[in-house]
Tab-separated table of C-alpha atoms and ligand atoms in Angstrom:
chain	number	residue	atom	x	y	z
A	905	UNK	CA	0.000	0.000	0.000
A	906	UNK	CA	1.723	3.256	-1.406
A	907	UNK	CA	1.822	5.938	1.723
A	908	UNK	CA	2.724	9.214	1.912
A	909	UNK	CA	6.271	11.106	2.486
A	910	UNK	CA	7.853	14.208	2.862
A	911	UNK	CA	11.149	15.496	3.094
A	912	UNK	CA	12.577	18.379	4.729
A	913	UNK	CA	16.094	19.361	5.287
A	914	UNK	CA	17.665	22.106	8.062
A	915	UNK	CA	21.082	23.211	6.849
A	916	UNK	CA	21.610	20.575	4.814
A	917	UNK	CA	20.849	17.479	7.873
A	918	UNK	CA	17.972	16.230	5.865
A	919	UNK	CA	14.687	13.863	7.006
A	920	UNK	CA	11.799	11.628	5.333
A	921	UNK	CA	9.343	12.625	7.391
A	922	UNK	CA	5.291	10.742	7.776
A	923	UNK	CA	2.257	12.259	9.117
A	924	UNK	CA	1.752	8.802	11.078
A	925	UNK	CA	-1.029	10.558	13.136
A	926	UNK	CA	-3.180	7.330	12.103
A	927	UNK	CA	-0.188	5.302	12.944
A	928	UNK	CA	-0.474	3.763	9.443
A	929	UNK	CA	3.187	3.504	9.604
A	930	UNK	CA	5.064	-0.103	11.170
A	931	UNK	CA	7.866	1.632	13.467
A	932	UNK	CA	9.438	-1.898	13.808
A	933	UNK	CA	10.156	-1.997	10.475
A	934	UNK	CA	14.161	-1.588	9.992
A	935	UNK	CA	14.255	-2.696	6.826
A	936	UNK	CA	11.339	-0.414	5.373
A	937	UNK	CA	12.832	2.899	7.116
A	938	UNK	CA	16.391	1.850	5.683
A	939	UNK	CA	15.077	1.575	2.696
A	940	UNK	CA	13.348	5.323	2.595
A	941	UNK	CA	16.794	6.725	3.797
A	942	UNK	CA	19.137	5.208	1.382
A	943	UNK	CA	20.463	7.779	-0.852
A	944	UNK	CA	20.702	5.209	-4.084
A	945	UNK	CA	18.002	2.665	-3.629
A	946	UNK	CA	15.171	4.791	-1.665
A	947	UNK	CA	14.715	8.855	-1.187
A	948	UNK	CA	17.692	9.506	1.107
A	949	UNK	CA	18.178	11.113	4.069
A	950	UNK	CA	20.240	11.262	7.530
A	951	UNK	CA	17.183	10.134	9.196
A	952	UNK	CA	13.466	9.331	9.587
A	953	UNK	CA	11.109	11.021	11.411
A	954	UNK	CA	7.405	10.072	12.547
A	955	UNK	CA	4.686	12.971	13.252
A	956	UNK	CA	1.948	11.088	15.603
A	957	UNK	CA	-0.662	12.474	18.106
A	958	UNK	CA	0.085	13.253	21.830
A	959	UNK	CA	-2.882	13.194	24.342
A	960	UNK	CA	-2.392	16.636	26.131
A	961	UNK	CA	0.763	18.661	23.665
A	962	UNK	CA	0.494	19.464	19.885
A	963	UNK	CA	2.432	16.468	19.085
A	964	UNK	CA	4.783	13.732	19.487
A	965	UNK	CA	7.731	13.555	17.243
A	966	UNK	CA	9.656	9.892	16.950
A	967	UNK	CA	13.065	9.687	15.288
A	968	UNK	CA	15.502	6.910	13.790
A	969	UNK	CA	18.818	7.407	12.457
A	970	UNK	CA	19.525	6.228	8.452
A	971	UNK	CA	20.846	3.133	9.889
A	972	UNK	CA	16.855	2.425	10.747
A	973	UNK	CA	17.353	2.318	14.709
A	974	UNK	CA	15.007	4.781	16.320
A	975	UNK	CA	17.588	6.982	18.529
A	976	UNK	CA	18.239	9.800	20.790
A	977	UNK	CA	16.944	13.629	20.128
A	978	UNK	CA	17.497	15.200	16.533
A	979	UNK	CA	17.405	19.193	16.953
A	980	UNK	CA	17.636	19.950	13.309
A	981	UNK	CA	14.643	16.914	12.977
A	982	UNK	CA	12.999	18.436	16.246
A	983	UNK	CA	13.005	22.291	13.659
A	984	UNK	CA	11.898	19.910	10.831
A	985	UNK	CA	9.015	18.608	12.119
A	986	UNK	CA	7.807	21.819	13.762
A	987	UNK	CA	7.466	22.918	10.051
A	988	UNK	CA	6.044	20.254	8.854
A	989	UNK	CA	3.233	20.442	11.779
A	990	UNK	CA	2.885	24.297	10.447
A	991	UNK	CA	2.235	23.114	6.935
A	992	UNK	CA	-0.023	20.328	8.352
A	993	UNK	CA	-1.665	23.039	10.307
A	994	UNK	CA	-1.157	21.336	13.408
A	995	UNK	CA	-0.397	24.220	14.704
A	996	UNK	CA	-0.040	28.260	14.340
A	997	UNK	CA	3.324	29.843	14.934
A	998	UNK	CA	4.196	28.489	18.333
A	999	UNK	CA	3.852	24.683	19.516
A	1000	UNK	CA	4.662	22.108	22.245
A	1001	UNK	CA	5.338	18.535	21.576
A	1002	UNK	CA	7.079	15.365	22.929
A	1003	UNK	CA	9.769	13.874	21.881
A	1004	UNK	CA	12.512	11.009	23.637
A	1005	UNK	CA	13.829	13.397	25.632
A	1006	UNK	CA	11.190	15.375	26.653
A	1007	UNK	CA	9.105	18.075	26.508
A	1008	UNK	CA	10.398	21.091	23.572
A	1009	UNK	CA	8.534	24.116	22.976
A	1010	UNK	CA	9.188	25.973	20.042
A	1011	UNK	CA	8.361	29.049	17.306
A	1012	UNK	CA	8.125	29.437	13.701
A	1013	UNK	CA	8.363	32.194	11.325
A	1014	UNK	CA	8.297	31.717	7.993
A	1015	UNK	CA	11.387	29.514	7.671
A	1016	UNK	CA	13.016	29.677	10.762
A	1017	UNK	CA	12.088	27.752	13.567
A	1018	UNK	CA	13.397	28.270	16.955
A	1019	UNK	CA	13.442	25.016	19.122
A	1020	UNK	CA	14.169	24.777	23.186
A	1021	UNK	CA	16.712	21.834	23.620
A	1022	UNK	CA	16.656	20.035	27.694
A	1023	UNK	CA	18.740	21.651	29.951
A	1024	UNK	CA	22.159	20.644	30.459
A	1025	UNK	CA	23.310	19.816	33.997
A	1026	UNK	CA	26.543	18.990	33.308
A	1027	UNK	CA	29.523	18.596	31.227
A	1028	UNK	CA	32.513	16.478	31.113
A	1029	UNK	CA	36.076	18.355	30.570
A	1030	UNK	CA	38.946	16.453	29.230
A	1031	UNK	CA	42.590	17.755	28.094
A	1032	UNK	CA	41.723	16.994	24.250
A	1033	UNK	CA	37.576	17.312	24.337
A	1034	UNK	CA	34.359	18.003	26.055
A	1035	UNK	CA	31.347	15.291	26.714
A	1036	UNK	CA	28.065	16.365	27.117
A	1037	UNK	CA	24.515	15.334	26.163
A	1038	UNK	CA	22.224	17.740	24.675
A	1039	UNK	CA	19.243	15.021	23.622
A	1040	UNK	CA	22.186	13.143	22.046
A	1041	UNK	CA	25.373	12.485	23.112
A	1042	UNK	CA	28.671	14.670	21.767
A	1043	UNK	CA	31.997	14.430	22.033
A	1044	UNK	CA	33.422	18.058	21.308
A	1045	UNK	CA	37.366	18.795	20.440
A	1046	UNK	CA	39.183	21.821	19.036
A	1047	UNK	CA	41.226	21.886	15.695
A	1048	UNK	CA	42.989	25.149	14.298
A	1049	UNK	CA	41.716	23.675	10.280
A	1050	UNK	CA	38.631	21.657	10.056
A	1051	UNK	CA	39.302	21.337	5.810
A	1052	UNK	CA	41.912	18.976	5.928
A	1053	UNK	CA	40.120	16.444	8.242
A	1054	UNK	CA	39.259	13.378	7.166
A	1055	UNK	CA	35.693	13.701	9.402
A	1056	UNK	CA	34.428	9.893	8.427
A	1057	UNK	CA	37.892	8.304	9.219
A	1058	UNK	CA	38.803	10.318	12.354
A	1059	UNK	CA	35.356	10.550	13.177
A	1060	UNK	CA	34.453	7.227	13.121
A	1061	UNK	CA	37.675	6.226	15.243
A	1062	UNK	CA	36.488	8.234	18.064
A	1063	UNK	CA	32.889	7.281	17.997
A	1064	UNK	CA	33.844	3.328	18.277
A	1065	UNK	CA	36.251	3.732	20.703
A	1066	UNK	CA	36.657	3.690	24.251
A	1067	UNK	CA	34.627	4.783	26.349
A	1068	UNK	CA	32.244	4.975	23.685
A	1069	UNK	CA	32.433	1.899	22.246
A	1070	UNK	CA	28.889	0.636	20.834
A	1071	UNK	CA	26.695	2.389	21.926
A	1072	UNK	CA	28.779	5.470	20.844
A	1073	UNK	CA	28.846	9.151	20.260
A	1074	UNK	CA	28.382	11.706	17.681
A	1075	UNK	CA	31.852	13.838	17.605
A	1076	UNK	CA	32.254	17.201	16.411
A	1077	UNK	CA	35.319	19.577	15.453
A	1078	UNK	CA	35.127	22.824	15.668
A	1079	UNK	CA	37.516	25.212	15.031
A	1080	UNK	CA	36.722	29.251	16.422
A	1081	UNK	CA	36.422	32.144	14.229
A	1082	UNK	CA	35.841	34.943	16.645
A	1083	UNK	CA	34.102	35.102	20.484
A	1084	UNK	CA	31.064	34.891	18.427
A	1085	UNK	CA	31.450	32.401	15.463
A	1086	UNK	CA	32.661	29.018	15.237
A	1087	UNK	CA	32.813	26.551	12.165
A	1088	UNK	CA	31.255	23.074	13.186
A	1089	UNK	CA	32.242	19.602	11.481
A	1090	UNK	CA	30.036	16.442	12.824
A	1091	UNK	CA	30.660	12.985	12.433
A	1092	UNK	CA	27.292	11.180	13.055
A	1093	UNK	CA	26.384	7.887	15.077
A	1094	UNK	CA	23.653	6.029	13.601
A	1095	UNK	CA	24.241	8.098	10.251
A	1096	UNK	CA	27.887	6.809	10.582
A	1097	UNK	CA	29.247	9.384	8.343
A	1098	UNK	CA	29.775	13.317	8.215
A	1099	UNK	CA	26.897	14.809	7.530
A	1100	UNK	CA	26.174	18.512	6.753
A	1101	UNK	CA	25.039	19.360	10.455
A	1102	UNK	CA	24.076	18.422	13.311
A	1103	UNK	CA	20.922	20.365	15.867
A	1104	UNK	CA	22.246	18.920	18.921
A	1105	UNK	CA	25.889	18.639	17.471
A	1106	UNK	CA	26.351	22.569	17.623
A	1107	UNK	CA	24.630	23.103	20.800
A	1108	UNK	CA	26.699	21.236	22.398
A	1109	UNK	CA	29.623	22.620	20.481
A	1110	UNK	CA	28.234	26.300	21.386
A	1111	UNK	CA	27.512	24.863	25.157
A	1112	UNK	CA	31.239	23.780	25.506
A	1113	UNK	CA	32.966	26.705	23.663
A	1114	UNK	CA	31.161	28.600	26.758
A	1115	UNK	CA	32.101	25.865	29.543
A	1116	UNK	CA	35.674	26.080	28.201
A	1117	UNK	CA	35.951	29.466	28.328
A	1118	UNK	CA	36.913	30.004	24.778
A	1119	UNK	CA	34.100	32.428	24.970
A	1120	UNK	CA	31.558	34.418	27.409
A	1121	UNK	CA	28.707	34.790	24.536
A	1122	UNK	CA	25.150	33.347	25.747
A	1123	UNK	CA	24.126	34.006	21.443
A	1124	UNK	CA	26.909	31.564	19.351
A	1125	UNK	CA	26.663	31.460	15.536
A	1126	UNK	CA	27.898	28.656	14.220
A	1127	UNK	CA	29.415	27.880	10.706
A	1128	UNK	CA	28.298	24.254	9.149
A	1129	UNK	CA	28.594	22.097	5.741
A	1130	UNK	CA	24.822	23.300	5.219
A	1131	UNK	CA	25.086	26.440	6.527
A	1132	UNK	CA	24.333	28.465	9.376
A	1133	UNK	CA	22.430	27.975	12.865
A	1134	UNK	CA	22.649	30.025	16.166
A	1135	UNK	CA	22.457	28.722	19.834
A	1136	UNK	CA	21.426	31.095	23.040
A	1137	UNK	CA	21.888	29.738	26.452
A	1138	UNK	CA	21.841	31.028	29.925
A	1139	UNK	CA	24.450	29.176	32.441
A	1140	UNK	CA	22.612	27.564	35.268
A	1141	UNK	CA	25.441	26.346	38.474
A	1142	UNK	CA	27.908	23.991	36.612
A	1143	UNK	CA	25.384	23.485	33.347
A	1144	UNK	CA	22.875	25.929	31.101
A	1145	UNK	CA	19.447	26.135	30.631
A	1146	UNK	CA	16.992	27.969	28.539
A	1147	UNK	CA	18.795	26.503	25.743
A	1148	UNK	CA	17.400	27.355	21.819
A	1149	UNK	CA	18.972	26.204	18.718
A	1150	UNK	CA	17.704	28.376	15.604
A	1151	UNK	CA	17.509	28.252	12.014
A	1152	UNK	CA	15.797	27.086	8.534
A	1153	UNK	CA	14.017	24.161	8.253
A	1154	UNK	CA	12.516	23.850	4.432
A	1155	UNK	CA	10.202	21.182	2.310
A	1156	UNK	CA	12.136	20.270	-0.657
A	1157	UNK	CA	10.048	17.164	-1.778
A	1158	UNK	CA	6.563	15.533	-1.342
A	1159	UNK	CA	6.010	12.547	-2.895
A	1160	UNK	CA	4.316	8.673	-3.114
A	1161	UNK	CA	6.116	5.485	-2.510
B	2296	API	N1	22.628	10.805	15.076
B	2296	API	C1	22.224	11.283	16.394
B	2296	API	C2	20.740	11.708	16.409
B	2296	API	C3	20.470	12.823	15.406
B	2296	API	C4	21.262	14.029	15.729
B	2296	API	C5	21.298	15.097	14.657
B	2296	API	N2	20.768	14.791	13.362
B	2296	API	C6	20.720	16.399	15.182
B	2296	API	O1	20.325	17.261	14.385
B	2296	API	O2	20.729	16.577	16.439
B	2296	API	C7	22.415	10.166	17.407
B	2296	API	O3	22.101	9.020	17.099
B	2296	API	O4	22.847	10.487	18.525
């Protein structure tokens, strides 16, 4: 039976996405969301998202990684799928919904959604990165040149090795610009591969540039393969809160399969 898809990318991190409000959709199957995410055989995409109903908030959002394991939060999904609820008219210009980790309210204007990530209580300094968990987990490190890594090989090292092991980590490079800007590199789990950004990837990378003390901003810009998003934050004790990630999140296809 043919159903319904649509897909929506946020700088360039992009998502098959289902209204699967009538839950006409069989999470359980690996094979099926895979398929829909493989960039030769299917549509393509980083990852597959599920719109469904929520008995008291606008929404619930479930998300899998290409790989066709459901996973941990996606923030430039999380923007995604507050568009797509918009063009669903699921909502007006402001919504709250669940997703794995929580509760996320969030705002849309035209193309740009703004999306509250959880707080962070805490982060994990070491002498060559930062750990922290901003829906997903992310292992942060410096580099003075971000062009001449090889992300999937050095990337892929890190996330398989101890103490992540398995289970894993997404790992990010970022390299600063000014106390403002910082240029972002990600190396996903679950997507196993670079991709062009990554929602809770530069919020943690904005959250540890702060915790480092590489800068005092609460408003980071950051510079990624797809473009650009922005992070505020307020520090909270030893971790932040009021966190928001912002930027595009667009419908590039709609389609029958
Ligand atoms: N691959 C991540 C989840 C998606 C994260 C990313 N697409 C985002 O925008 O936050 C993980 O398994 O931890």
């Amino acid at each position: 039976m043919k159903q319904t898809f649509y897909k929506y990318q946020g700088t360039g991190n992009d998502f098959v996405m289902i209204d699967n409000r009538d839950l006409s959709f069989d999470k359980n199957d690996t094979k099926r969301i895979k398929f829909l995410c493989d960039r030769r055989f299917g549509i393509g995409a980083d990852g597959f998202i599920l719109l469904e109903n929520h008995d008291t908030l606008d929404f619930k959002m479930v998300y899998f990684n290409s790989d066709g394991n459901e996973s941990s939060m996606c923030g430039n999904g999380g923007r995604c799928i507050v568009a797509f609820a918009k063009f669903l008219e699921i909502i007006d210009n402001s919504t709250s919904f669940e997703a794995i980790d929580g509760l996320h309210h969030a705002q849309i204007e035209t193309d740009t959604v703004k999306l509250q990530m959880q707080d962070v209580k805490y982060l994990e300094k070491f002498e060559s990165h930062v750990f922290l968990n901003t829906g997903s987990p992310h292992h942060v490190q410096m580099e003075t040149d971000l062009t001449q890594l090889d992300i999937k090989k050095v990337g892929s090292t890190i996330r398989y090795g101890a103490p992540y092991n398995k289970v894993g980590s997404n790992v990010n490079f970022v390299s600063k610009i000014s106390d403002e800007l910082f240029s972002v590199r990600t190396y996903e789990r679950g997507v196993e591969d670079e991709t062009l950004s990554c929602g809770t990837g530069v919020t943690a990378v904005a959250l540890a540039m702060n915790y480092i003390g590489e800068t005092e901003k609460k408003l980071i810009t950051l510079n990624v393969e797809g473009g650009t998003l922005q992070v505020s934050f307020e520090k909270e004790g030893q971790g932040y809160k009021n966190i928001w990630l912002i930027g595009p999140a667009v419908q590039v296809f709609k389609g029958e399969i």
